[in-house]
Amino acid sequence: MTLILQAEHLTKIYGAEHAVKDVSFSLAEKSSTALIGPNGAGKTTTLSMLAGLLNQTTGTISLNGETNPDVRKSIGFLPQYPQFFSWLTALEFTEMAAKLSGMDSKHAKIEAQKTLEFVGLGEALKKKTGTFSGGMKQRLGLAQAIVHKPKLLLLDEPVSALDPVGRREVMDLLKNLQQDMTILYSTHILNDAEEMTDQLLFLRKGELVEQGSLGDVRAKYDSPRYLVEFTSEEDALNFAARAPWKVSYRGTLGLIDITNGLPEMKDLLGYLAGSGLTVRKAERQTASLEEIFLKVAGRR
Ligand code: ATP
């Protein structure tokens, strides 16, 4: 596994406040990492330091082993609220971004056009950005971040301003990009983090309180349980009264939780088959990332 970025003891202090406090993590090449945490946790501050837009108070960042990398060439950044010059066309703006990374004019034009087509703005190349909808602006923001094919793509809330269709499309674009780039993105949309993440970084009040793969984090915070749904409340009550496991019930649902030892699914199904109760469904439940988030954020 090749590491592309290493952040060590990153800290940003404003006055008496630690916006980011002693945060260390690394990103493997062509991996995707979701940066999550409540409002004010330090996500934007962390991304801005990595993008070279903000100096850290202390700590080091190294990209490909270099502590003073040429960020314009190797990093692409989509800020949370991208701004454009309203009088430029999408093509002109993206070409300008390409040139800022050091590309010559001829290549900048070719790459800008290809990139705009890739992000779904092929029909709007010559339109002024001032006329763009929110979804189009987000795509244009993505285009300027990837036009120079950076090794590392940093995205601050890339999909939160989009409607469900736009979100789906941008998530698919990002998954496509991950084949060539390392992606670090912050998000509030936990379904997206569940969908595209090799690593999760949880920030809370500036501190990195949890990091690891979704599987590892889930295993740590999950409380496994089965949910059995009956066709009547009476059957659910009977199940709660007679089952050999600790059972709680709500309406027509019976929940078996782990406190008394979780049975094998086959044993549960065997019991239900011989019980004479009418079951609508029986399933193993896993904590959603949202439930885990609430636990890690200290809200539960
Ligand atoms: P959100 O999800 O709301 O975008 P975030 O996780 O991105 O939040 P940051 O914007 O990084 O959080 O802010 C972290 C903390 O640093 C907050 O308490 C914020 O008020 C503080 N902060 C950020 N920028 C500054 C600044 N320029 N001056 C003073 N404090 C700041």
Short mmCIF file of C-alpha atoms and ligand atoms in Angstrom, two decimals, residues 12-15 17-20 36-48 54 80-81 156-157 186-188 203 205-206, ligand 1:
data_model
loop_
_atom_site.label_atom_id
_atom_site.label_comp_id
_atom_site.label_asym_id
_atom_site.label_seq_id
_atom_site.Cartn_x
_atom_site.Cartn_y
_atom_site.Cartn_z
CA LYS A 12 -5.04 24.99 14.02
CA ILE A 13 -5.64 27.47 16.79
CA TYR A 14 -7.77 30.63 16.50
CA GLY A 15 -7.27 32.80 19.56
CA GLU A 17 -9.92 27.94 20.32
CA HIS A 18 -8.56 24.77 18.77
CA ALA A 19 -10.38 24.44 15.43
CA VAL A 20 -8.26 21.31 14.79
CA ILE A 36 -17.40 13.26 8.98
CA GLY A 37 -18.38 15.08 12.13
CA PRO A 38 -20.95 17.54 13.49
CA ASN A 39 -21.03 21.21 12.45
CA GLY A 40 -17.95 23.04 13.64
CA ALA A 41 -15.96 19.80 14.09
CA GLY A 42 -13.05 21.09 12.00
CA LYS A 43 -13.65 19.42 8.63
CA THR A 44 -13.32 22.54 6.48
CA THR A 45 -10.30 23.72 8.48
CA THR A 46 -8.59 20.33 7.97
CA LEU A 47 -9.30 20.30 4.22
CA SER A 48 -8.15 23.92 3.85
CA LEU A 54 -4.56 27.81 5.40
CA GLN A 80 -17.87 24.00 0.19
CA TYR A 81 -19.18 27.12 -1.57
CA ASP A 156 -15.69 19.84 0.97
CA GLU A 157 -19.32 18.68 1.06
CA SER A 186 -16.28 15.73 3.91
CA THR A 187 -19.96 14.97 4.07
CA HIS A 188 -23.07 15.20 6.20
CA LEU A 203 -13.88 14.64 13.89
CA LYS A 205 -14.58 19.47 18.43
CA GLY A 206 -11.40 19.51 16.36
P1 ATP B 1 -19.46 22.57 9.12
O1 ATP B 1 -19.90 21.14 9.07
O2 ATP B 1 -20.46 23.44 9.82
O3 ATP B 1 -19.00 23.12 7.81
P2 ATP B 1 -16.69 22.10 9.99
O4 ATP B 1 -16.55 20.75 10.60
O5 ATP B 1 -16.26 22.27 8.58
O6 ATP B 1 -18.19 22.62 10.16
P3 ATP B 1 -14.88 24.27 10.57
O7 ATP B 1 -15.50 25.23 9.62
O8 ATP B 1 -13.57 23.67 10.20
O9 ATP B 1 -15.89 23.10 10.95
O10 ATP B 1 -14.73 25.03 11.97
C1 ATP B 1 -14.11 24.43 13.12
C2 ATP B 1 -14.12 25.45 14.26
O11 ATP B 1 -13.20 26.50 13.98
C3 ATP B 1 -15.45 26.11 14.51
O12 ATP B 1 -15.65 26.23 15.89
C4 ATP B 1 -15.31 27.46 13.85
O13 ATP B 1 -16.11 28.41 14.50
C5 ATP B 1 -13.82 27.75 14.07
N1 ATP B 1 -13.28 28.60 12.98
C6 ATP B 1 -13.19 28.29 11.68
N2 ATP B 1 -12.64 29.28 10.97
C7 ATP B 1 -12.36 30.27 11.87
C8 ATP B 1 -11.77 31.58 11.76
N3 ATP B 1 -11.33 32.07 10.59
N4 ATP B 1 -11.66 32.29 12.90
C9 ATP B 1 -12.06 31.81 14.08
N5 ATP B 1 -12.61 30.60 14.25
C10 ATP B 1 -12.77 29.84 13.16
#
